Short mmCIF file of C-alpha atoms in Angstrom, two decimals:
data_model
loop_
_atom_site.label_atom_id
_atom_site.label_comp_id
_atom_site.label_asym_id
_atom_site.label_seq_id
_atom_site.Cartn_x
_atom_site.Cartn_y
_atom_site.Cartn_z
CA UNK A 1 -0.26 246.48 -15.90
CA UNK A 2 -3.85 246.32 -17.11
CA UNK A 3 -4.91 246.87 -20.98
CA UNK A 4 -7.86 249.27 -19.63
CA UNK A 5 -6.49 252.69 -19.47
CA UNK A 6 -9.12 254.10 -17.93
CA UNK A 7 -11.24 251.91 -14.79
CA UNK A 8 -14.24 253.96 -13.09
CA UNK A 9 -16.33 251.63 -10.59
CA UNK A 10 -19.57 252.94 -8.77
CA UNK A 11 -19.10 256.77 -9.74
CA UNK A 12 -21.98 259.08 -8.09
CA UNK A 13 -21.83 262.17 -7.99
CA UNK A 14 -24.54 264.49 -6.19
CA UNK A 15 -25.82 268.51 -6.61
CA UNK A 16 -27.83 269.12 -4.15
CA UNK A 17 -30.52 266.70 -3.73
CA UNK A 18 -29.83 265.49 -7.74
CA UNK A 19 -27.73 263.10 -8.07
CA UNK A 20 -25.95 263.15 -11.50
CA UNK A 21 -24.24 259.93 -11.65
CA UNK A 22 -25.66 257.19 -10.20
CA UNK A 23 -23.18 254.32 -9.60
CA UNK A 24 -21.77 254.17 -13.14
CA UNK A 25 -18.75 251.73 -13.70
CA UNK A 26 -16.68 251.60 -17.01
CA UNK A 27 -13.74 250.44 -18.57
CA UNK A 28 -11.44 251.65 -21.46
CA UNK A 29 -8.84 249.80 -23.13
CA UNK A 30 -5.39 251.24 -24.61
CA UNK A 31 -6.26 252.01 -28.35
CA UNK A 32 -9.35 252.20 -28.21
CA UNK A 33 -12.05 255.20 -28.96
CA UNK A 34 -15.38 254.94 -26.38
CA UNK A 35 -17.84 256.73 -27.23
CA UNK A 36 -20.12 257.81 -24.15
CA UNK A 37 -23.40 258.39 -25.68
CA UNK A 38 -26.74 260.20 -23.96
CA UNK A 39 -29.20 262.98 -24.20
CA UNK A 40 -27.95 266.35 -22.61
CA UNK A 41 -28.47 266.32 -18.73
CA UNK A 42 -27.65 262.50 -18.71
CA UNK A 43 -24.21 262.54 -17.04
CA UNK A 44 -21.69 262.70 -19.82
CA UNK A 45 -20.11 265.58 -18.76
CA UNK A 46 -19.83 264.89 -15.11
CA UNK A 47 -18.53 261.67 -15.55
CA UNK A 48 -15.94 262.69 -17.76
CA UNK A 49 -14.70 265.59 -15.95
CA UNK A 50 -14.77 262.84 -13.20
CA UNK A 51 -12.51 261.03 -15.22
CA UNK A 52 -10.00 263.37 -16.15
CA UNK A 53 -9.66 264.66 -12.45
CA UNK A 54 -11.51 267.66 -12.86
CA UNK A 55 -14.24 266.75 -10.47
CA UNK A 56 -14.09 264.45 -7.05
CA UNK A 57 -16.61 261.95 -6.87
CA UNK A 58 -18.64 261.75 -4.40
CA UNK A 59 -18.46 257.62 -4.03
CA UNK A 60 -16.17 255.25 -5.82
CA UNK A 61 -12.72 254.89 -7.36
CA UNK A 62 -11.35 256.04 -10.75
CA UNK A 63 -7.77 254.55 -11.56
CA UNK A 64 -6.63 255.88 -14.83
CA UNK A 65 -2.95 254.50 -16.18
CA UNK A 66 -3.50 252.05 -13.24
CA UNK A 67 -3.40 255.09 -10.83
CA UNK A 68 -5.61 257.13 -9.02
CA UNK A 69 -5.44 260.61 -8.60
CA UNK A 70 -4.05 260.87 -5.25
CA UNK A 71 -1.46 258.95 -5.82
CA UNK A 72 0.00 260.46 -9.27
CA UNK A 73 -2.31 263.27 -10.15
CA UNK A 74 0.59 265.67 -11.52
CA UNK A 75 2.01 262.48 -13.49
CA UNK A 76 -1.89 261.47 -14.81
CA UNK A 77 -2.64 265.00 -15.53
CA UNK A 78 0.63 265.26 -17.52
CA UNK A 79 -0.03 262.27 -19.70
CA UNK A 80 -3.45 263.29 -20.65
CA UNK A 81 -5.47 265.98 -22.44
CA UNK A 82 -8.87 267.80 -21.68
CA UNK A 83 -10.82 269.41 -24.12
CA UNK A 84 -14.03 271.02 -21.60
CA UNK A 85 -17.42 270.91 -23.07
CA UNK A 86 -17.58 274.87 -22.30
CA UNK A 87 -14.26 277.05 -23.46
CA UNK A 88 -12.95 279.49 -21.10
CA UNK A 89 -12.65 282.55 -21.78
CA UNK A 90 -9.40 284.22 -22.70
CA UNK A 91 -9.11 287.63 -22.95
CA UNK A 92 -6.09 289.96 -24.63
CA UNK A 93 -4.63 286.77 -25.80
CA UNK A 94 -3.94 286.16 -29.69
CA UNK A 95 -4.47 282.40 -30.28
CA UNK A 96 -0.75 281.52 -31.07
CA UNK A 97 0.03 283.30 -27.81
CA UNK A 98 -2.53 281.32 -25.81
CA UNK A 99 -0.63 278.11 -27.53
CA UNK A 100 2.61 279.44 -26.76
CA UNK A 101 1.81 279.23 -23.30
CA UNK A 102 0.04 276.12 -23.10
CA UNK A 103 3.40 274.13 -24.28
CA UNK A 104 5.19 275.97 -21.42
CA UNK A 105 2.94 274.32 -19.39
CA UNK A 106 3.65 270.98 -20.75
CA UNK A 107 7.49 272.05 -21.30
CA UNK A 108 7.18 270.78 -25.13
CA UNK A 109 10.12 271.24 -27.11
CA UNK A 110 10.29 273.61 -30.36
CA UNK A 111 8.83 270.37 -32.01
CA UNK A 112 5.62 271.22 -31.15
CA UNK A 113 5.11 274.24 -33.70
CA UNK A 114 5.43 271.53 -37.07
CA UNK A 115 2.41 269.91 -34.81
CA UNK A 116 0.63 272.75 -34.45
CA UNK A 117 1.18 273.27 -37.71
CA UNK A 118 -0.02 270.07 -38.63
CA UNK A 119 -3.03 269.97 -36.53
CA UNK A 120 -4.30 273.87 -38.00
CA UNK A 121 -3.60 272.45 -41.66
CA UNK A 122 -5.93 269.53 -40.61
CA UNK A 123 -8.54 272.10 -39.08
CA UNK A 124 -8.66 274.45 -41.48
CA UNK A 125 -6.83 277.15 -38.93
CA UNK A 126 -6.07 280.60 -39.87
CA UNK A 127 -6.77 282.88 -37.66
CA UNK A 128 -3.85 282.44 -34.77
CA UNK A 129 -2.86 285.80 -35.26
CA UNK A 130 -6.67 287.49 -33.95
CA UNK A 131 -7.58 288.07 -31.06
CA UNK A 132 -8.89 285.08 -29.16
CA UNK A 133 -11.99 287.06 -27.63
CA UNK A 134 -13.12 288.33 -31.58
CA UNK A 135 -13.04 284.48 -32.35
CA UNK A 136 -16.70 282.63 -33.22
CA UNK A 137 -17.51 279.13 -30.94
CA UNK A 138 -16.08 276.97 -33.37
CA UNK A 139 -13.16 279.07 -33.74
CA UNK A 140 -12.28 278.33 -30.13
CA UNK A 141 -13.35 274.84 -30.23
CA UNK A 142 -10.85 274.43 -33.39
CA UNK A 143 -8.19 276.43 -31.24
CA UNK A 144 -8.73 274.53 -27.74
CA UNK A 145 -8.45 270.56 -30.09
CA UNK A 146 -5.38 272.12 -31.30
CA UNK A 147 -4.03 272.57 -27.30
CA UNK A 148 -5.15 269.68 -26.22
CA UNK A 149 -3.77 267.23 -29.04
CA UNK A 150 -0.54 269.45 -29.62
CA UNK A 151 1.46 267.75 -26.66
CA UNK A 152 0.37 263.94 -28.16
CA UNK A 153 -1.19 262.66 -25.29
CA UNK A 154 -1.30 259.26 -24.20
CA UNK A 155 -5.35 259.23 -23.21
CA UNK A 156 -7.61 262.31 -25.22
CA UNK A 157 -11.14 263.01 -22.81
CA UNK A 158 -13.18 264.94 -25.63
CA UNK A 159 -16.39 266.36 -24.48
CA UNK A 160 -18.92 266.96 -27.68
CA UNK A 161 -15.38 267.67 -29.63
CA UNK A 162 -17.03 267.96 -32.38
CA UNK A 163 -19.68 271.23 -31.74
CA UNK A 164 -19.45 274.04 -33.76
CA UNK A 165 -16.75 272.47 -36.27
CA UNK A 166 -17.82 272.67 -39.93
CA UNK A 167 -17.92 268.99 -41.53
CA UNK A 168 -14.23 269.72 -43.09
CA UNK A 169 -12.91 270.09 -39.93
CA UNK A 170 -14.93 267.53 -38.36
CA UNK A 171 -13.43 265.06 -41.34
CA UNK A 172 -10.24 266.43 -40.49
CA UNK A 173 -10.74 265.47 -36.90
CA UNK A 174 -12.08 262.28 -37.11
CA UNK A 175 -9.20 261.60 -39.23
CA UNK A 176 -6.30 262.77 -37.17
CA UNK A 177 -8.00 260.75 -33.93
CA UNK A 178 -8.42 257.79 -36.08
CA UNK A 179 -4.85 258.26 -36.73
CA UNK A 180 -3.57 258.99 -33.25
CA UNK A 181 -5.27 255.88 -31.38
CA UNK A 182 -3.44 253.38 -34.48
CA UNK A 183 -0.55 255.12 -33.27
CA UNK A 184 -1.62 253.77 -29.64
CA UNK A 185 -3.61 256.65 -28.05
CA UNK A 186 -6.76 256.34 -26.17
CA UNK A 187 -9.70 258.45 -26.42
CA UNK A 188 -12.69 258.93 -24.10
CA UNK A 189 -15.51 261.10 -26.01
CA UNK A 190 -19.00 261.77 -25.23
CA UNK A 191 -21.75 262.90 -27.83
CA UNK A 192 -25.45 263.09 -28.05
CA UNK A 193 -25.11 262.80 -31.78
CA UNK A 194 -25.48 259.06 -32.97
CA UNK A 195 -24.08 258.95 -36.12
CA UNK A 196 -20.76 260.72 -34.80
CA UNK A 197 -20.70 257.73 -32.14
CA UNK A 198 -21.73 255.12 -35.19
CA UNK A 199 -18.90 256.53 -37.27
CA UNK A 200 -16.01 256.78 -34.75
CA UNK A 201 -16.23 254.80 -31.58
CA UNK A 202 -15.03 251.61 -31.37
CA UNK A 203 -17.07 250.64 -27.98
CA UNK A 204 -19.61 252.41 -26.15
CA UNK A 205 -21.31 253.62 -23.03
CA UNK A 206 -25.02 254.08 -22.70
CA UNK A 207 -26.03 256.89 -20.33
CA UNK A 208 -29.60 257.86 -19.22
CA UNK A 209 -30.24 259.31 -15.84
CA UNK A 210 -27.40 259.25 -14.44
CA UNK A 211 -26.65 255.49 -15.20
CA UNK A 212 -24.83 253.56 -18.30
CA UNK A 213 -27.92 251.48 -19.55
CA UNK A 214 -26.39 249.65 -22.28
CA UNK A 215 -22.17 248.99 -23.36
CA UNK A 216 -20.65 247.63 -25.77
CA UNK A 217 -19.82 247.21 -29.77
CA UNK A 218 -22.42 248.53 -32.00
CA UNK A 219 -23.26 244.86 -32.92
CA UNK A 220 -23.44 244.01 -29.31
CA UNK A 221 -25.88 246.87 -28.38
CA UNK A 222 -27.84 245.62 -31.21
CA UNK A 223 -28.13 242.24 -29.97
CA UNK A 224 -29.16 243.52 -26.39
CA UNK A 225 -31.94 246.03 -28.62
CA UNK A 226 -33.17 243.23 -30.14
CA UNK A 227 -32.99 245.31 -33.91
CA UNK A 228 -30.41 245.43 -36.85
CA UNK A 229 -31.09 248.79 -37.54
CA UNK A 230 -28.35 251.79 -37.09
CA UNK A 231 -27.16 253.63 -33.79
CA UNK A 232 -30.40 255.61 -33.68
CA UNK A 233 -32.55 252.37 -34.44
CA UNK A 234 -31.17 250.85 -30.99
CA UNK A 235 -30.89 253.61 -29.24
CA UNK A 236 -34.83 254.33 -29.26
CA UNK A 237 -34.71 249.99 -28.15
CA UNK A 238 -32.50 250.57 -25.15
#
């Protein structure tokens, strides 16, 4: 089987008369955290709900574990997790409850609490016990990291995962992810913020208009921008 975990080639996707993705193909390989970079309205979330089956292309193929959705999409979908760039909304629901039921879902053992545990210790958590609907944006940002990393998925897609977490918890994050893909996870994460991207990703994407412009390590985008400056230096090259 294939290193790259993740294999997207020729994505579009159209609204309407826009098209959103135009023709992007990509690459991930186990271990590894991309960082798909671009201004908002670029693509990033498209393509990555794209990518985690949340979305049907409109032209080309996505094979993720080697598969495509529909031929394992229960089995893909089981192996993965999603964290949305917008959180739904969950109403009458205290935030341990809403956790409770999410490892039903995945059928996790009692194991899973000393994670949760964990993961709320590393995001400065303590507020399972309100209400969901009284919580602030980065409140449910914190909770939703917590159910998607609580089942220790093989592949993490992470849209802006970082919005609305103070910098402790941000730390704490960038930390624990660090951690996980040494362990052999995979994440996928897109940001508009360059010096998140700098400081975490191991490759990149490139996405402006719909289409992946540049890819690569950050000393390979700087040889293609021509400059030795930072992330934001050859981003304003590209």
């Amino acid at each position: 089987m294939s290193q790259n975990l993740i294999e997207a080639r020729n994505l579009v996707k159209r609204f309407g008369e826009k098209t959103a993705v135009d023709g992007v193909s990509l690459q991930v390989k186990k271990g590894e955290i991309f960082g798909f970079l671009g201004p908002n309205g670029a693509g990033k979330t498209t393509t990555i709900r794209m990518l985690a089956g949340a979305l049907d292309p409109d032209e080309g193929e996505i094979r993720v574990f080697g598969m495509t959705y529909q031929q394992a999409e229960k089995e893909i979908k089981r192996r993965i997790g999603v964290l949305p760039e917008e959180t739904p909304t969950l109403k009458n629901i205290r935030g341990h409850e809403f956790l409770k039921f999410v490892a039903s879902i995945y059928r996790c053992g009692d194991e899973v609490f000393a994670k949760i545990d964990e993961l709320c210790e590393l995001l400065n958590i303590n507020f399972l016990h309100e209400f969901v609907d009284n919580y602030s944006h980065g409140m449910k940002q914190k909770l939703m990291l917590v159910s998607v990393l609580m089942h220790d998925p093989e592949i993490m897609f992470l849209d802006e995962p970082t919005t609305g977490l103070d910098p402790v918890s941000a730390r704490g994050l960038k930390l624990l992810l660090r951690k996980r893909v040494e362990a052999g996870a995979t994440v996928f994460m897109t940001t508009h913020i360059l010096e998140i991207a700098e400081k975490m990703c191991d490759r990149m994407a490139v996405i402006s208009e719909g289409k992946i412009i540049a890819e690569g390590t950050i000393e390979q985008l700087r040889t293609k921008a021509g400059t030795g400056g930072d992330l934001e230096d050859i981003f304003l090259q590209l």
